[in-house]
Coordinates of N, CA and C in Angstrom, one line a residue:
M1 N -3.7 107.4 74.4 CA -3.0 107.3 75.3 C -3.9 109.0 76.1
S2 N -3.6 108.8 77.3 CA -4.4 110.1 77.8 C -2.7 111.0 77.8
K3 N -3.1 112.4 78.0 CA -2.0 113.2 78.4 C -2.4 114.6 79.1
H4 N -1.3 115.4 79.6 CA -1.4 116.4 80.5 C -1.5 117.9 79.9
I5 N -3.0 118.1 80.2 CA -3.2 119.7 79.8 C -3.1 120.1 81.1
A6 N -2.3 121.4 81.1 CA -2.1 122.2 82.5 C -3.1 123.2 82.3
T7 N -3.6 123.2 83.4 CA -5.0 124.3 83.4 C -4.1 126.0 83.7
A8 N -2.8 125.9 84.3 CA -2.9 127.3 84.8 C -1.1 127.4 84.8
P9 N -0.5 127.5 83.6 CA 0.9 127.3 83.6 C 1.5 128.9 83.7
E10 N 2.4 128.7 84.3 CA 3.4 129.6 85.1 C 3.2 130.9 84.3
G11 N 3.1 132.1 84.9 CA 2.7 133.3 84.0 C 1.7 133.6 83.4
L12 N 0.2 132.9 83.6 CA -0.8 133.0 83.0 C -1.6 134.4 83.2
K13 N -2.0 134.5 82.2 CA -2.5 136.0 81.9 C -4.2 136.1 81.6
L14 N -5.1 136.5 81.8 CA -6.0 136.5 81.0 C -6.3 138.0 80.2
N15 N -6.8 137.8 79.1 CA -7.3 139.6 78.3 C -8.5 139.1 77.5
P16 N -9.7 139.9 78.2 CA -9.4 141.3 79.4 C -9.0 140.1 80.5
A17 N -9.0 140.9 81.6 CA -8.8 140.6 82.9 C -10.3 140.2 83.4
P18 N -10.0 138.9 84.3 CA -11.3 139.0 84.9 C -12.6 139.7 85.8
R19 N -13.4 140.1 85.8 CA -14.1 140.6 86.6 C -14.4 140.1 88.1
L20 N -14.1 140.2 89.1 CA -14.2 139.1 90.2 C -14.6 140.3 91.5
A21 N -15.4 139.0 92.4 CA -15.5 140.1 93.7 C -15.0 139.0 94.7
L22 N -14.5 139.9 95.5 CA -13.8 139.7 96.8 C -14.9 139.3 97.8
L23 N -15.1 138.4 98.7 CA -16.0 138.8 100.0 C -14.8 138.2 101.2
V24 N -15.4 139.3 101.9 CA -14.4 138.7 103.3 C -15.1 139.5 104.8
S25 N -14.9 138.2 105.5 CA -15.7 138.0 106.3 C -14.8 139.1 107.4
R26 N -15.7 140.1 108.2 CA -15.5 140.9 109.5 C -15.0 140.3 110.8
F27 N -15.2 139.1 110.7 CA -15.3 138.2 112.1 C -13.5 137.7 111.7
N28 N -12.9 137.9 113.3 CA -11.5 137.9 113.1 C -11.0 138.6 112.2
P29 N -11.0 139.9 112.0 CA -10.7 140.8 111.0 C -9.2 141.3 111.0
D30 N -8.2 140.9 111.9 CA -6.8 140.7 112.2 C -6.4 139.5 111.1
V31 N -6.9 138.5 110.9 CA -6.6 137.6 110.1 C -7.3 137.5 108.6
T32 N -8.6 138.1 108.7 CA -9.0 137.7 107.5 C -9.0 139.6 106.6
G33 N -8.1 140.2 106.9 CA -7.4 141.6 106.8 C -6.5 140.8 106.0
G34 N -5.5 140.2 106.5 CA -4.5 139.5 106.0 C -4.4 138.7 104.8
L35 N -5.8 137.7 104.9 CA -6.5 137.2 103.7 C -6.6 137.6 102.7
R36 N -7.2 138.9 102.5 CA -7.7 139.9 101.9 C -6.6 140.5 101.5
D37 N -5.4 140.8 102.0 CA -4.2 141.9 101.6 C -3.5 140.6 100.6
G38 N -3.2 139.2 101.0 CA -2.8 138.4 100.3 C -3.8 138.1 99.2
A39 N -5.1 138.0 98.5 CA -5.5 137.6 97.6 C -5.6 139.1 96.4
L40 N -5.6 140.3 97.1 CA -5.4 141.5 96.1 C -3.6 141.8 96.1
E41 N -3.0 140.9 96.5 CA -1.4 141.0 96.1 C -1.4 140.4 95.2
W42 N -1.7 139.4 95.1 CA -1.6 138.3 94.6 C -2.7 138.7 93.1
L43 N -3.8 139.3 93.1 CA -4.2 139.9 91.5 C -3.3 140.9 91.1
K44 N -3.2 141.4 92.1 CA -2.3 143.2 91.4 C -0.7 142.1 90.9
E45 N -0.3 141.8 91.3 CA 1.0 140.9 90.2 C 0.4 140.1 89.4
R46 N -0.8 140.1 88.8 CA -1.4 139.8 87.7 C -1.9 140.6 86.9
G47 N -2.0 141.9 87.1 CA -2.6 142.9 86.5 C -4.2 143.3 86.7
I48 N -4.5 142.4 87.7 CA -5.8 142.3 88.2 C -6.0 143.2 89.3
D49 N -6.6 144.2 89.4 CA -6.5 145.0 90.6 C -8.1 146.0 90.1
E50 N -7.9 146.4 88.5 CA -8.7 147.5 88.5 C -10.4 146.7 88.2
T51 N -10.1 145.4 88.4 CA -11.8 145.0 87.8 C -11.8 143.8 89.0
V52 N -11.6 144.4 90.5 CA -12.1 143.6 91.6 C -13.0 144.5 92.5
D53 N -13.8 144.1 92.9 CA -15.1 144.6 94.3 C -14.6 143.8 95.0
V54 N -14.3 144.8 96.1 CA -14.4 144.2 97.6 C -15.6 144.7 98.3
Y55 N -16.3 143.6 98.8 CA -16.8 143.6 99.5 C -16.9 142.9 101.0
E56 N -17.8 143.1 102.4 CA -17.6 142.6 103.8 C -18.8 141.2 103.8
A57 N -18.8 141.1 104.7 CA -19.6 140.2 105.1 C -19.3 140.0 106.7
P58 N -20.5 139.7 107.2 CA -20.3 139.5 108.7 C -19.8 138.7 109.0
G59 N -19.6 137.5 108.6 CA -18.9 136.3 109.2 C -19.0 135.3 107.8
A60 N -18.3 134.2 108.8 CA -18.3 132.8 107.5 C -19.3 132.3 106.7
F61 N -20.4 132.3 107.8 CA -21.8 131.7 107.5 C -22.5 132.5 106.8
E62 N -22.5 133.9 106.6 CA -22.8 134.6 105.5 C -22.4 134.6 103.9
L63 N -21.1 134.0 103.8 CA -20.3 134.2 102.8 C -21.2 133.2 101.5
P64 N -21.5 132.6 101.9 CA -22.3 131.9 100.3 C -23.4 132.1 99.9
I65 N -24.2 132.7 100.9 CA -25.2 133.3 100.2 C -25.2 134.5 99.7
M66 N -24.2 135.6 100.2 CA -23.6 136.8 99.7 C -22.8 136.0 98.3
A67 N -22.0 135.3 98.5 CA -21.2 134.7 96.9 C -22.4 134.7 95.9
Q68 N -23.2 133.6 96.1 CA -24.2 133.4 95.3 C -24.9 134.4 94.6
H69 N -25.4 135.8 95.7 CA -26.2 136.5 95.2 C -25.0 137.5 93.9
L70 N -23.7 137.3 94.3 CA -23.0 137.8 93.6 C -22.8 137.2 92.0
A71 N -22.6 136.1 92.4 CA -22.7 135.2 91.3 C -24.2 135.4 90.1
R72 N -25.0 135.4 90.7 CA -26.3 135.6 90.1 C -26.3 136.4 89.2
K73 N -25.8 137.8 89.7 CA -25.8 139.2 89.3 C -25.4 139.4 87.9
G74 N -24.3 138.2 87.4 CA -23.9 137.9 86.0 C -23.2 139.0 85.6
I75 N -22.5 139.7 86.7 CA -20.9 140.7 86.3 C -19.7 140.1 86.9
Y76 N -19.5 139.2 87.5 CA -18.6 138.6 88.0 C -18.1 137.2 87.6
E77 N -17.2 137.3 86.9 CA -16.5 136.0 86.4 C -16.4 135.2 87.8
G78 N -16.1 135.5 88.9 CA -15.7 134.1 89.9 C -15.8 135.4 91.3
V79 N -16.0 134.5 91.9 CA -16.3 135.4 93.5 C -15.0 134.7 94.2
I80 N -14.3 135.2 95.3 CA -13.5 135.1 96.2 C -13.7 134.9 97.7
C81 N -14.1 133.9 98.4 CA -14.6 134.0 99.6 C -13.4 133.8 100.8
L82 N -13.2 135.4 101.5 CA -12.0 134.8 102.7 C -13.1 135.0 103.8
G83 N -12.5 133.7 104.7 CA -12.8 134.1 106.5 C -12.1 133.1 107.2
C84 N -12.5 133.4 108.0 CA -11.6 132.5 109.6 C -12.7 132.1 110.4
V85 N -12.6 130.6 110.9 CA -13.1 129.7 112.0 C -12.4 129.2 112.8
I86 N -12.6 130.1 113.9 CA -11.3 129.0 114.9 C -12.0 128.8 116.2
K87 N -12.0 127.5 116.4 CA -12.1 126.5 116.9 C -12.4 127.0 118.5
G88 N -13.4 126.7 119.2 CA -13.8 127.2 120.9 C -13.9 125.8 121.5
D89 N -14.5 126.3 122.5 CA -15.2 125.0 123.3 C -16.3 124.3 123.0
T90 N -16.9 125.2 122.4 CA -18.3 124.3 121.7 C -18.3 123.7 120.7
A91 N -19.5 122.9 119.8 CA -19.9 122.7 118.5 C -19.9 123.8 117.3
H92 N -19.9 124.7 117.6 CA -20.1 126.2 117.2 C -19.5 126.3 115.9
F93 N -18.0 125.7 115.9 CA -17.0 125.8 115.3 C -17.2 124.8 113.9
E94 N -17.6 123.5 114.2 CA -18.5 122.5 113.5 C -19.5 123.1 112.3
F95 N -20.5 123.7 113.2 CA -21.4 124.3 112.5 C -21.2 125.2 111.4
I96 N -20.8 126.4 111.5 CA -20.3 127.2 110.9 C -19.0 126.9 110.0
S97 N -18.3 125.7 109.8 CA -17.4 125.6 109.4 C -18.1 124.9 108.2
M98 N -19.1 123.6 108.4 CA -19.7 122.9 107.2 C -20.7 123.5 106.8
G99 N -20.9 124.4 107.1 CA -22.1 125.4 106.5 C -21.9 126.2 105.5
A100 N -20.8 126.9 105.7 CA -20.2 127.6 104.6 C -19.5 126.7 103.5
T101 N -18.6 125.7 104.1 CA -18.0 124.9 103.1 C -19.3 124.3 102.1
V102 N -20.1 123.8 102.5 CA -21.3 122.9 101.7 C -21.9 124.0 101.2
G103 N -22.3 125.3 101.6 CA -23.0 126.4 101.3 C -22.3 127.0 99.8
I104 N -20.8 126.9 100.1 CA -19.9 127.7 98.7 C -19.7 126.5 97.7
M105 N -20.0 125.2 97.9 CA -19.8 124.9 97.0 C -21.0 124.6 96.6
Q106 N -22.5 124.3 97.0 CA -23.6 124.6 96.0 C -24.1 125.6 95.6
A107 N -23.1 126.8 96.0 CA -23.7 128.3 95.1 C -22.9 128.2 93.9
Q108 N -21.4 127.8 93.8 CA -20.6 127.7 92.9 C -21.2 126.4 91.5
L109 N -21.6 125.7 92.0 CA -22.1 124.9 91.0 C -23.6 125.3 90.6
A110 N -24.5 125.7 91.4 CA -25.3 126.1 91.1 C -25.8 127.6 89.9
N111 N -24.3 128.4 89.9 CA -24.4 129.2 89.2 C -23.5 129.2 87.8
D112 N -22.5 127.7 88.1 CA -21.5 128.2 86.7 C -20.8 129.0 87.4
V113 N -20.5 129.6 88.2 CA -19.3 130.8 88.5 C -18.6 130.2 89.6
P114 N -17.1 130.1 89.0 CA -16.3 129.8 90.3 C -16.1 130.8 91.7
I115 N -16.6 129.7 92.5 CA -16.6 130.7 94.1 C -15.3 130.1 95.0
S116 N -14.4 130.5 95.0 CA -13.0 129.6 95.6 C -13.2 130.1 97.5
F117 N -12.9 128.6 98.0 CA -13.1 128.4 99.3 C -11.7 128.9 100.0
G118 N -12.1 130.4 100.5 CA -10.8 130.4 101.2 C -10.8 130.9 102.9
I119 N -11.4 130.1 103.6 CA -12.2 130.0 104.5 C -11.2 129.4 105.4
L120 N -10.1 130.0 106.5 CA -9.4 129.0 107.4 C -10.3 128.1 108.4
T121 N -10.0 127.3 108.6 CA -10.7 126.7 109.7 C -9.7 126.0 110.7
T122 N -9.4 126.7 111.6 CA -8.0 126.3 112.3 C -8.5 125.7 113.8
Y123 N -7.4 125.2 114.7 CA -8.0 125.1 116.2 C -7.1 126.2 116.6
T124 N -6.6 126.8 116.4 CA -5.8 128.0 117.5 C -5.7 129.4 116.5
D125 N -5.8 130.6 116.9 CA -5.3 131.9 116.7 C -3.9 131.4 116.2
E126 N -3.1 131.1 116.6 CA -1.8 131.0 116.6 C -1.7 130.4 114.8
Q127 N -2.7 129.1 114.5 CA -2.7 128.4 113.3 C -3.3 129.7 112.2
A128 N -4.3 130.4 112.5 CA -5.0 131.2 111.7 C -3.9 133.0 111.2
I129 N -3.4 132.8 112.5 CA -2.0 133.8 112.0 C -1.4 133.4 111.3
V130 N -0.7 132.1 111.3 CA 0.6 132.0 110.6 C 0.0 131.8 108.6
R131 N -1.2 131.4 108.4 CA -1.8 131.2 107.3 C -2.6 132.5 106.5
S132 N -2.2 133.5 107.6 CA -2.7 135.2 107.3 C -1.5 135.9 107.2
R133 N -0.5 135.5 107.3 CA 0.6 136.3 107.3 C 0.8 137.2 105.5
G134 N 1.8 138.0 105.5 CA 2.1 138.3 104.3 C 3.5 137.7 103.6
D135 N 3.3 136.3 103.5 CA 4.0 135.5 102.9 C 3.5 134.6 101.8
E136 N 4.5 133.5 101.2 CA 3.8 133.0 100.3 C 3.2 132.0 100.6
H137 N 2.7 131.5 101.8 CA 1.6 130.6 102.8 C 0.3 131.0 103.1
N138 N 0.6 132.5 102.4 CA -1.4 133.0 102.7 C -2.1 132.5 102.3
K139 N -3.0 132.1 102.6 CA -4.3 130.9 102.3 C -5.1 132.1 100.8
G140 N -5.0 133.6 101.5 CA -5.8 134.7 100.5 C -5.3 134.4 98.9
R141 N -3.7 134.6 98.9 CA -2.9 134.2 97.8 C -3.6 132.8 97.0
E142 N -3.7 132.3 98.0 CA -4.3 130.5 97.4 C -5.6 130.7 96.8
A143 N -6.7 131.3 97.6 CA -7.7 131.5 96.8 C -8.0 132.1 96.2
A144 N -7.5 133.4 95.9 CA -7.1 134.1 94.7 C -6.7 133.3 93.4
A145 N -5.8 132.6 94.0 CA -5.0 132.1 92.7 C -5.8 130.5 91.9
A146 N -6.8 130.3 93.0 CA -8.0 128.8 92.7 C -9.0 129.7 91.7
C147 N -9.5 130.6 91.8 CA -10.7 131.1 91.4 C -10.0 131.4 90.0
F148 N -8.8 132.1 89.9 CA -8.1 132.9 88.7 C -8.2 131.6 87.5
E149 N -7.4 130.4 88.5 CA -7.1 129.5 87.2 C -8.3 128.4 87.1
T150 N -9.7 128.7 88.2 CA -10.6 128.2 87.2 C -11.6 128.7 86.1
V151 N -11.5 130.6 86.7 CA -11.9 131.6 85.3 C -11.5 131.0 84.1
A152 N -9.9 131.0 84.1 CA -8.9 130.6 82.9 C -9.5 129.1 82.4
F153 N -10.0 128.4 82.9 CA -10.2 126.7 82.8 C -11.5 126.8 81.9
L154 N -12.6 128.1 82.5 CA -14.0 127.8 81.8 C -13.5 128.7 80.5
R155 N -13.0 129.7 80.5 CA -12.7 130.3 79.4 C -12.3 129.4 77.9
K156 N -12.0 128.6 78.7 CA -11.5 127.4 77.0 C -12.7 126.7 76.5

């Protein structure tokens, strides 16, 4: 008989607090700033504010190589990547989105370090703004939670 094992019960805390890196794209700064604020707020609610280092990335496409570099340093238990790619009139959106997605997945698997995907890929500016506001729908909060929960699982 199988059983369900919750990986992140409500109120989960880790001791010691994990050392995390937060990588934030400078492209679409109104949106990525909101994602950053949401991620930092979520972490602070869990007492993880003194062990987080925030880095800026030029854009979403550069996030995978920077995340991989931070993962390889061996000082971070997890890396949270935040960015925003909004569809325009050309295929650029598809190339950047796919490159960032595959790159982040490859980096986390190659290094056994959780690297969460907090890159919005939206069709409109409005969709990006809704997902980066200071409320419970903020995708930066979700990326921080995903990284934290994965770190907790890997500590078992």
